Short mmCIF file of C-alpha atoms and ligand atoms in Angstrom, two decimals:
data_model
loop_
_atom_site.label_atom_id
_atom_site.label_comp_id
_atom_site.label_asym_id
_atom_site.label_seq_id
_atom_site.Cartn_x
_atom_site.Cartn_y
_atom_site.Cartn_z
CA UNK A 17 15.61 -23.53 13.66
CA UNK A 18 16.95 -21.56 16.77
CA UNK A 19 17.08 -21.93 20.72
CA UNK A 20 14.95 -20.33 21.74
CA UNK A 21 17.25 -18.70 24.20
CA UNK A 22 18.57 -16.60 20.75
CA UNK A 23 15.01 -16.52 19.58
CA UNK A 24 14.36 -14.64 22.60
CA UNK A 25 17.51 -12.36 22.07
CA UNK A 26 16.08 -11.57 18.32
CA UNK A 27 13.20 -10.48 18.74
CA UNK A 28 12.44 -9.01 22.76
CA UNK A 29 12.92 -4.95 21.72
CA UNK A 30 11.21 -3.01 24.78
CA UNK A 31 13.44 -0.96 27.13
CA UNK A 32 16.96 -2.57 28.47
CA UNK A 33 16.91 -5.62 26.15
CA UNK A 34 19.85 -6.33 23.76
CA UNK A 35 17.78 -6.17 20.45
CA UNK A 36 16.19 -2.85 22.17
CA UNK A 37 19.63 -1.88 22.60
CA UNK A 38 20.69 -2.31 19.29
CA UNK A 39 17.72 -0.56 17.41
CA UNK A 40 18.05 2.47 19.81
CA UNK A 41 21.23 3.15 18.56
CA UNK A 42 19.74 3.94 15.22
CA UNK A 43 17.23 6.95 13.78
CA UNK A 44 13.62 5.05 14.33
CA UNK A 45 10.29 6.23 11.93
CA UNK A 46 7.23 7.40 14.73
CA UNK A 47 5.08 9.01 13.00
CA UNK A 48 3.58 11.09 9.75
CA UNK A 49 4.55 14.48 10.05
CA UNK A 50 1.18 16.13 8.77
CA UNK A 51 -0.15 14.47 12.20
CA UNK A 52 1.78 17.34 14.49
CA UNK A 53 1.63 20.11 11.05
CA UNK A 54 0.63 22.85 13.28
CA UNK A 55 2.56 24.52 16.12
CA UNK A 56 0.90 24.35 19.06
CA UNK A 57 -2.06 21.68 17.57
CA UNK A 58 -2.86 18.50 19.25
CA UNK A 59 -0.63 16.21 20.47
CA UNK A 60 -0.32 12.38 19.53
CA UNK A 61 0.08 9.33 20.72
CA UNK A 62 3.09 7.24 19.85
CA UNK A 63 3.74 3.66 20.77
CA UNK A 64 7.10 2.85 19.55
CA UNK A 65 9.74 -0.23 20.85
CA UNK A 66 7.39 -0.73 24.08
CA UNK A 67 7.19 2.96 24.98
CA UNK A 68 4.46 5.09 25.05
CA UNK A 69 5.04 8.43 24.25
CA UNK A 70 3.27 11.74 23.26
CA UNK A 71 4.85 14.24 19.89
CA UNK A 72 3.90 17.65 19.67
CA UNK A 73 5.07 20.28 17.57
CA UNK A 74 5.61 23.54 19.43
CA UNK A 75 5.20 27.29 19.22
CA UNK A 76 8.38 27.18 17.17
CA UNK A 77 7.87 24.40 14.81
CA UNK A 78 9.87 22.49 16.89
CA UNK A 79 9.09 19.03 17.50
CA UNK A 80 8.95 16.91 21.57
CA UNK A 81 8.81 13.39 22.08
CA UNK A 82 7.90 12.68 25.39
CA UNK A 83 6.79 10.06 27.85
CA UNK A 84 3.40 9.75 28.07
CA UNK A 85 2.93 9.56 31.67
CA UNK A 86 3.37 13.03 33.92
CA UNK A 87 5.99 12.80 36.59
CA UNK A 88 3.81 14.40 38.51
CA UNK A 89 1.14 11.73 39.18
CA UNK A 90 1.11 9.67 35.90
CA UNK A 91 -1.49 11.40 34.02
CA UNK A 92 -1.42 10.75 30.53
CA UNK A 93 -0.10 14.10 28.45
CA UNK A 94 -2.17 13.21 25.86
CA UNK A 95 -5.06 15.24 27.00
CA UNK A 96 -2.25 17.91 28.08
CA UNK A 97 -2.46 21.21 26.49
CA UNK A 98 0.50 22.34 23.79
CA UNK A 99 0.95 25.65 24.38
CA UNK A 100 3.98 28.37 24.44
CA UNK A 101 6.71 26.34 23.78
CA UNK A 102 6.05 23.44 25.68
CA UNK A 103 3.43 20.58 26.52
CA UNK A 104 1.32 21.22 30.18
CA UNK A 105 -0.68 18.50 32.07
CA UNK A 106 -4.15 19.33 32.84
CA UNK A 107 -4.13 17.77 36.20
CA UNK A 108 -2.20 20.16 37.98
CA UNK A 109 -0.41 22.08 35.00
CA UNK A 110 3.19 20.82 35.08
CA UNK A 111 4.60 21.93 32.00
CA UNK A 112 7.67 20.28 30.04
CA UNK A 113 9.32 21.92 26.83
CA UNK A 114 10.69 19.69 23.90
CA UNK A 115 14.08 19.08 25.57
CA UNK A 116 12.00 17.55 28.65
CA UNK A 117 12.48 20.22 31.13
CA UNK A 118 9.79 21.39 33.21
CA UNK A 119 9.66 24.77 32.45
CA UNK A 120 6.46 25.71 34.86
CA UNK A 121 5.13 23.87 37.95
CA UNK A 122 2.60 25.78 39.57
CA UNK A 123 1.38 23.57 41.86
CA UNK A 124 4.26 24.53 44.20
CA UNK A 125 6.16 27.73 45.55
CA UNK A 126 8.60 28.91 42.98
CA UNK A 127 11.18 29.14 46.21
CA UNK A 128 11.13 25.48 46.98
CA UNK A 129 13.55 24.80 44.06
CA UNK A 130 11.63 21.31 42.78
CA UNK A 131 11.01 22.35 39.36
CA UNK A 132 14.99 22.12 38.65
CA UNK A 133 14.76 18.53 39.64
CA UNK A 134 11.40 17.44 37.48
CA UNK A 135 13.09 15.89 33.79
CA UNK A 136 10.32 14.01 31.44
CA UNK A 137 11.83 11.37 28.94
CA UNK A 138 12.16 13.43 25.82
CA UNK A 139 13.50 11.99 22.80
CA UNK A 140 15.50 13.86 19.98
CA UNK A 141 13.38 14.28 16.78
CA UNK A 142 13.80 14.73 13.02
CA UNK A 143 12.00 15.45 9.94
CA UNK A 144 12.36 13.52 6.61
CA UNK A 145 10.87 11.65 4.28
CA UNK A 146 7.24 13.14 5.34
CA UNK A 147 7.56 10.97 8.54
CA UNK A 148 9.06 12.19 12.26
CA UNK A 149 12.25 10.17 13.08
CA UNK A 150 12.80 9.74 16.81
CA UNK A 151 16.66 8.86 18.63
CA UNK A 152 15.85 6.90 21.50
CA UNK A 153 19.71 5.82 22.32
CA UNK A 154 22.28 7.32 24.66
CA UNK A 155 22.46 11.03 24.17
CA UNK A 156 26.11 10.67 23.44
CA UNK A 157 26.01 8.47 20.58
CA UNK A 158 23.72 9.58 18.42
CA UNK A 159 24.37 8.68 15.08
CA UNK A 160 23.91 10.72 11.50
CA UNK A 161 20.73 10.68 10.05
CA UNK A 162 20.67 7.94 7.20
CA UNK A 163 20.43 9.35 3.35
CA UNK A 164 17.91 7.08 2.47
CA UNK A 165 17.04 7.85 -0.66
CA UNK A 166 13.51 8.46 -0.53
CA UNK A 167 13.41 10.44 2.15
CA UNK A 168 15.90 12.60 -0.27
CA UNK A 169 13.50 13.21 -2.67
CA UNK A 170 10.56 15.90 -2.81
CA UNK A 171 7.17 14.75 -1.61
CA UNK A 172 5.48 14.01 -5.42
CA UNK A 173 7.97 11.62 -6.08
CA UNK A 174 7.03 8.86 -3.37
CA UNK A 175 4.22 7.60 -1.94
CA UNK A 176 4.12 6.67 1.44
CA UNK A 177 1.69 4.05 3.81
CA UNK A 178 1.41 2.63 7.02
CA UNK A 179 -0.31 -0.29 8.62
CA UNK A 180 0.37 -2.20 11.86
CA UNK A 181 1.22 -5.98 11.59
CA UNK A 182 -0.03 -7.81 14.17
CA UNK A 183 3.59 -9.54 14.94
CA UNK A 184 7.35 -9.20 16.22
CA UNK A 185 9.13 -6.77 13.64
CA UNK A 186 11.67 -9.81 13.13
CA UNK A 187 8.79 -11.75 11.18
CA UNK A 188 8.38 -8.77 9.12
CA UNK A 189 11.98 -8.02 8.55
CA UNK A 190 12.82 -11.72 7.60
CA UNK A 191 9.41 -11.92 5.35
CA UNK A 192 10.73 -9.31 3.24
CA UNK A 193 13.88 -11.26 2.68
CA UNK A 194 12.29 -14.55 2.46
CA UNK A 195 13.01 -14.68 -1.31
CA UNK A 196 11.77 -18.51 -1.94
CA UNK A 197 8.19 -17.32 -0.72
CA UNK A 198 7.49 -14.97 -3.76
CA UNK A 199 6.49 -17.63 -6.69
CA UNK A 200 4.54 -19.11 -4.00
CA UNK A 201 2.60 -16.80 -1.17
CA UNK A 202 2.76 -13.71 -4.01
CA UNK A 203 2.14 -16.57 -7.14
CA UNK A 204 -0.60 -14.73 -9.38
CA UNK A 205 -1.28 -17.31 -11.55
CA UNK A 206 -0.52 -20.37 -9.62
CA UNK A 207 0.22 -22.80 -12.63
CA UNK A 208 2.45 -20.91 -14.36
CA UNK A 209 4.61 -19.63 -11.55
CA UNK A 210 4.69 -22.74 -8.95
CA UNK A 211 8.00 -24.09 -8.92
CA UNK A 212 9.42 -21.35 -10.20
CA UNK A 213 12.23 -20.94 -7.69
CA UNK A 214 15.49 -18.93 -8.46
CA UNK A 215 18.37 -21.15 -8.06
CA UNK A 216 20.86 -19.16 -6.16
CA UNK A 217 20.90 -16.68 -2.81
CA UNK A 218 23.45 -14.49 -1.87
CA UNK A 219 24.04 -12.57 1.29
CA UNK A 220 26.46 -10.43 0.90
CA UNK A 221 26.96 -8.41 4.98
CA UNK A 222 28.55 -5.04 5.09
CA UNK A 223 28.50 -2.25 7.50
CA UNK A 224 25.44 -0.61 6.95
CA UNK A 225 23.61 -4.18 6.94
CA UNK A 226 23.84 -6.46 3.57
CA UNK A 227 22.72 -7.14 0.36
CA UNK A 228 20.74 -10.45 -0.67
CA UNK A 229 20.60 -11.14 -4.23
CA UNK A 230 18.43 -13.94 -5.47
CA UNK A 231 19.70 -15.31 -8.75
CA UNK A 232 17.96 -17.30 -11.78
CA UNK A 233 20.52 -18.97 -14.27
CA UNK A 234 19.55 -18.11 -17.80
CA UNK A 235 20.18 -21.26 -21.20
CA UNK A 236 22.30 -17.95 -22.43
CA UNK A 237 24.86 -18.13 -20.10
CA UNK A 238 23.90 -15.44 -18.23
CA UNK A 239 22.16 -15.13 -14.56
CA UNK A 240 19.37 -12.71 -14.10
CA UNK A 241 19.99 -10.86 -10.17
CA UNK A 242 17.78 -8.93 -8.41
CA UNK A 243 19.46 -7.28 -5.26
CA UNK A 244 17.70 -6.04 -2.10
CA UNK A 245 19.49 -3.66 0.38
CA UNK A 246 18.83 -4.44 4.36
CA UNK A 247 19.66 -1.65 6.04
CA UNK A 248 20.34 -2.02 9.85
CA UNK A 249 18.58 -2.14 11.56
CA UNK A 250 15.05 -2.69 9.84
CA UNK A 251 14.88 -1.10 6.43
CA UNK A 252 14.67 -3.13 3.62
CA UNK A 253 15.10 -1.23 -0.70
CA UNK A 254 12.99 -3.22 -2.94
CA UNK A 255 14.03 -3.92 -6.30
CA UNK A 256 10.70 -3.06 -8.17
CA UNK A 257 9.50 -0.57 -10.97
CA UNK A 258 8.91 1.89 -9.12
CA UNK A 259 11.39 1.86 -6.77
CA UNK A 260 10.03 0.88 -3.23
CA UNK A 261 10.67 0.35 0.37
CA UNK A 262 9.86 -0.56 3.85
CA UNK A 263 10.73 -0.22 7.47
CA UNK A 264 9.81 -2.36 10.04
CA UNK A 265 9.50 -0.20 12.91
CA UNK A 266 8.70 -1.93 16.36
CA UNK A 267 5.87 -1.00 18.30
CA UNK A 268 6.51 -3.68 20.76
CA UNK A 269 6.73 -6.56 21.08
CA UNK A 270 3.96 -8.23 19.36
CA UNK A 271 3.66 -5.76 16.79
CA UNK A 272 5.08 -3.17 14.00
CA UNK A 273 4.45 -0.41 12.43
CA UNK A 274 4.64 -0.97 8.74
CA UNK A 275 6.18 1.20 6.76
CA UNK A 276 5.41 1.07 2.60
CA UNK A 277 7.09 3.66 0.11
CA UNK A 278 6.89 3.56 -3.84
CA UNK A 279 9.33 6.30 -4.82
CA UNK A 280 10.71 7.33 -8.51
CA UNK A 281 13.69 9.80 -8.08
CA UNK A 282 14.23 11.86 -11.35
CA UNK A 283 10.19 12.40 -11.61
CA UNK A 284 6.90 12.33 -9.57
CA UNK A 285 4.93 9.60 -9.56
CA UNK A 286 1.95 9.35 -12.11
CA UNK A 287 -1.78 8.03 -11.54
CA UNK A 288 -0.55 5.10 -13.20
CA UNK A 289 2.31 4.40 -10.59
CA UNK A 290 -0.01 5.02 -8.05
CA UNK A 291 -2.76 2.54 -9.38
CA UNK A 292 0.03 0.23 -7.63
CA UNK A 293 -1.33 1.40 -4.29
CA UNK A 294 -4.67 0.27 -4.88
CA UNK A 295 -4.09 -3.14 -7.05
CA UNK A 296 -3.72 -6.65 -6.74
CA UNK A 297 0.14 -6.52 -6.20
CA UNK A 298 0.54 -3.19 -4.43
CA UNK A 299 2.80 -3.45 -1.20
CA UNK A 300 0.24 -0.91 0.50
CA UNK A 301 -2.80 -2.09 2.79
CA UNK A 302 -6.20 0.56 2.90
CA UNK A 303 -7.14 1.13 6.02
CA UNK A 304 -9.72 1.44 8.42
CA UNK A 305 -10.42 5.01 8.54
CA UNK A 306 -8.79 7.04 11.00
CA UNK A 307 -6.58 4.06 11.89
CA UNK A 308 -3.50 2.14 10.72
CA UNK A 309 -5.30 -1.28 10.72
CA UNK A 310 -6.03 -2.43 7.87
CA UNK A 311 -9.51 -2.86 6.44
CA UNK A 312 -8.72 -6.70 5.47
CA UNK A 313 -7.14 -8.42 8.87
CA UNK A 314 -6.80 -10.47 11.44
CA UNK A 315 -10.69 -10.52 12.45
CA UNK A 316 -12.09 -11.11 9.25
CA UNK A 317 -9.32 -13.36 8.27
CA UNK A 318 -8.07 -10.44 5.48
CA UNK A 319 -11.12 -11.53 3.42
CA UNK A 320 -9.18 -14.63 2.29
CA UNK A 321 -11.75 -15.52 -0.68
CA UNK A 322 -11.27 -19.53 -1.11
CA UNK A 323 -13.01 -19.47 -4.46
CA UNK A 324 -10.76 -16.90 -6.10
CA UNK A 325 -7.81 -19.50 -4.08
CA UNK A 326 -9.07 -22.49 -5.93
CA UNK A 327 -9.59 -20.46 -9.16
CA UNK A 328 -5.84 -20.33 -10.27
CA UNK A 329 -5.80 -16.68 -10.74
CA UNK A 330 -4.42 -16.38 -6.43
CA UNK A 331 -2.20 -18.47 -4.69
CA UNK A 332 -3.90 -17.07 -1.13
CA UNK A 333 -7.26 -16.16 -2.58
CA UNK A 334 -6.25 -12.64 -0.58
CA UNK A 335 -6.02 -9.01 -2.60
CA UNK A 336 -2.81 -7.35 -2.39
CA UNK A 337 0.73 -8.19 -1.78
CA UNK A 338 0.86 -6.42 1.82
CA UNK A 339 -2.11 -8.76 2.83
CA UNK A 340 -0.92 -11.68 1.89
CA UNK A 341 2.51 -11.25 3.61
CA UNK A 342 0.91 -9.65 6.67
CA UNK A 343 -1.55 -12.34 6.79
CA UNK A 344 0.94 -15.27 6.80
CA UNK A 345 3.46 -13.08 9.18
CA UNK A 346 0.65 -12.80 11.71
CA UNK A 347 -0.26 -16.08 11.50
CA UNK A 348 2.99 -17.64 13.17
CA UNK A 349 1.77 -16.09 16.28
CA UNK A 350 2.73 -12.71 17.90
CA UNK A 351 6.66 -14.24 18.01
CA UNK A 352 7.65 -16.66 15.89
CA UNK A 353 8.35 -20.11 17.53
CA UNK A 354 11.51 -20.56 15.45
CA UNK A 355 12.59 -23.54 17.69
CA UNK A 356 10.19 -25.50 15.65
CA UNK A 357 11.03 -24.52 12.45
CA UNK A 358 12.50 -26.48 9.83
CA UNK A 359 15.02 -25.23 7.46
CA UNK A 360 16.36 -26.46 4.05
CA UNK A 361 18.40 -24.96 1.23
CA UNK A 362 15.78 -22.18 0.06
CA UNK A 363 16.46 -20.65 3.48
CA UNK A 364 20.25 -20.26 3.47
CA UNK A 365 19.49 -16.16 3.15
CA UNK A 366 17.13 -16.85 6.49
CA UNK A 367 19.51 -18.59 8.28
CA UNK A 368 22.28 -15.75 6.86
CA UNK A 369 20.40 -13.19 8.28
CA UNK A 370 19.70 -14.41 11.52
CA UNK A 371 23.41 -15.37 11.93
CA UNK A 372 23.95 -11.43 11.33
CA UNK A 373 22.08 -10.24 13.55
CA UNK A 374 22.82 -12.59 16.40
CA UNK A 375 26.18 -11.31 15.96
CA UNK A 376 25.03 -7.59 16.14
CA UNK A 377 22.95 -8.61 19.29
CA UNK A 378 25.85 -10.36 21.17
CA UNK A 379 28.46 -7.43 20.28
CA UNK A 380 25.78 -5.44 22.05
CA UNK A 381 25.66 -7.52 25.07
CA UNK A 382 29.14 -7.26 24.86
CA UNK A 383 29.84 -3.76 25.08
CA UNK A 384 31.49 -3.94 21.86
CA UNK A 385 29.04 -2.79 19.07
CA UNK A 386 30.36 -0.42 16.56
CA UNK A 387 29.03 2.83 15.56
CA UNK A 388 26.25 3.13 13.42
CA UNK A 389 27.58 3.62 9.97
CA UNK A 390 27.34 7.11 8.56
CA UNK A 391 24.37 8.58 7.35
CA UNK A 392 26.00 8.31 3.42
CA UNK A 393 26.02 4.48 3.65
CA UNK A 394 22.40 4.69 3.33
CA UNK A 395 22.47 5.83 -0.53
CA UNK A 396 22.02 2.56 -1.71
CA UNK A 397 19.81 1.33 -3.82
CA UNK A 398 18.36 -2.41 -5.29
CA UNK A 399 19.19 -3.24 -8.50
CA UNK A 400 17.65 -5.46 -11.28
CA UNK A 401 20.62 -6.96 -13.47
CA UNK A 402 21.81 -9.34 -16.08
CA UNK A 403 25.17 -10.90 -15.48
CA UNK A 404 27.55 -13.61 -17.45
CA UNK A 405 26.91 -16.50 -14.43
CA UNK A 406 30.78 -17.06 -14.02
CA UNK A 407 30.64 -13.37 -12.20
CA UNK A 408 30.94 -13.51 -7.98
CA UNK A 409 27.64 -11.48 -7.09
CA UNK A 410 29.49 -10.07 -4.24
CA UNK A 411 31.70 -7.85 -6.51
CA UNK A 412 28.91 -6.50 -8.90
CA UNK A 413 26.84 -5.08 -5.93
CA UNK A 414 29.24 -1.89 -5.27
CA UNK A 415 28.84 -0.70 -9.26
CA UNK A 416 24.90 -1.89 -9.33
CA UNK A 417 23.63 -0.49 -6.20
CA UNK A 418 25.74 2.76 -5.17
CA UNK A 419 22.89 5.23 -5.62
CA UNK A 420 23.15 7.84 -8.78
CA UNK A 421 24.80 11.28 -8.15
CA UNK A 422 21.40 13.85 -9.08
CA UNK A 423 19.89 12.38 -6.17
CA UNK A 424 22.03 14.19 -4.05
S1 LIG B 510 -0.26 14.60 37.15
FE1 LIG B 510 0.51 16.00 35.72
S2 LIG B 510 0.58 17.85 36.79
FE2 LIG B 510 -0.13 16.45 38.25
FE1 LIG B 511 6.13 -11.05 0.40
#
């Protein structure tokens, strides 16, 4: 369990709070980038750490993240028209460029001098992994972009979703390192796997974020690791064939943009890897068209199907891996009530985590947070491994999980 008073400091990520603090500081997903593929095409509407904003790509391919709201008189710049290097309200035809200057304001005499003194919250922007990355920290601080590796690798080699989780991004963020939940929430055939529970979790911090390994002690003498990569401050590398990840990116604070990749990175990804997408265990939600809600949810209580639950063949009686864990995610309530909680041994990597991140949150509060590690900390990758048992976890992870040099 927590206080709430550092349940509060977890978890609160809209504009001036520590946690908001802390993410800002890092490179944060907003959107697709085929959404804004056009100079000069329609804008979009972002909602991203509490903020609503509006991207557009401009005459010159470049791309503006900027507050929704006019500082003229608050009309929305979504209906705004994106033309000539720069965004321009239809209520009275302000007109801001990418950097958030107001390059035109017609409204008044050119001699008065007021357009040097209109600014619009612009945010800088970059390209990568098919998605727009926004920097929403202080302009002097902004950190290098981080080599993730599948945003390294060209677009037929990974596979990329999203779908909004009804919850705080911490619920999503620990879910995916909840590693006692998997024979259980994820268990496909019930009998078999129940009580199947790994007998050892390691948390192993380091600057970029840290590596839990979850480890299941073989009659040979060996142990049988799998090792997941948290990277601060919400990405998580799954260790799965193919390789796969997600970011939990913060829409506010009651809920999160889910980010899902499958990525291979030597070769592009076959039907076959993408029947993952679409089956019983894929990571990836389908969606409502036109929307990043997904078709099982909330509403219709993600079609939970009790016969298939008392069958055997589904722990949940709910299709798909991303269901099931957005399903029980969402149903701890929009933020997690952690003072009620109740922790025992299968949690230590929980209550690791959490003690991490409090940390991170206080040094913020403090004034004393470090600088984002550099963008080649990122090249990491999870790992699947056999071990003799007698070996520490913590000094295997550098050879296992240092990503491969023909990524580069
Ligand atoms: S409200 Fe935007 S120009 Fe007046
Ligand atoms: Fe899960």
């Amino acid at each position: 369990m927590l206080s709430s008073e550092d349940n509060e400091l977890l978890t609160r990520i809209g504009p001036g709070t520590p946690m908001g603090s802390l993410i800002r500081r890092f490179w944060i997903p907003v959107s697709f980038a085929d959404k804004i593929e056009k100079p000069d095409g329609p804008p979009v509407r972002v909602r991203i750490m509490g903020e609503n904003l509006v991207l557009f790509r401009d005459t010159e391919g470049r791309i503006g993240l900027v507050d929704e709201r006019c500082p003229h008189r608050t009309a929305s710049l979504y209906y705004g028209r994106n033309e000539q290097c720069g965004i321009r309200c239809v209520y009275h035809g302000w007109k801001f460029d990418v950097h958030g200057n107001c390059v035109d304001l017609p409204s008044e005499p050119s001699s008065s001098g007021f357009r040097d003194k209109i600014k619009i919250k612009a945010y800088a922007c970059h390209e990568a992994g098919g998605l727009v990355w926004a920097y929403m920290g202080a302009t002097d601080s902004k950190p290098e972009f981080p080599e993730l590796e599948w945003t390294l690798i060209p677009a037929d080699h990974r596979h990329v979703t999203r779908h909004i989780q009804e919850c705080n991004w911490l619920q999503g963020l620990e879910g995916g390192f909840d590693t006692s939940h998997l024979s259980f929430l994820h268990g496909g055939a019930v009998e078999s796997r129940m009580g199947v529970v790994p007998g050892r979790y390691e948390i192993v911090p380091g600057d970029f974020g840290f590596v839990a390994g979850t480890g299941r002690d073989l009659e040979d003498g060996n142990t049988f690791w799998t090792a997941a990569a948290m990277l601060m401050p919400f990405h998580k590398i799954i260790p799965s064939e193919p390789m796969a990840a997600h970011v939990w990116a913060p829409i506010d604070d009651e809920n999160t943009m889910l980010y899902s990749v499958d990525f291979n990175p030597t070769r592009p990804l076959t039907d076959e890897d993408l029947q993952r997408t679409k089956a019983f265990r894929g990571i990836h939600t389908e969606n409502i068209p036109g929307t990043d809600r997904a078709i099982q949810n909330k509403d219709n209580e993600y079609m939970i199907d009790r016969a298939l639950q008392s069958s055997g063949t589904s722990f949940t009686g709910m299709k798909g891996l991303g269901i099931q864990d957005c399903a029980i995610q969402e149903s701890m309530g929009p933020i997690a009530d952690r003072t009620l909680e109740h922790l025992g041994v299968s949690d230590s990597a929980i209550i690791r985590i959490r003690r991490i991140l409090l940390k991170m949150v206080k040094d913020e509060i403090a004034g004393v947070s470090p600088s984002p590690p550099p963008g080649s900390s990122y090249r990491i990758r999870s790992a699947r491994f056999l071990a003799p048992n007698d070996r520490k976890f913590a000094e295997m992870i550098g050879e296992k999980m240092h990503i491969r040099d023909e990524v580069r």
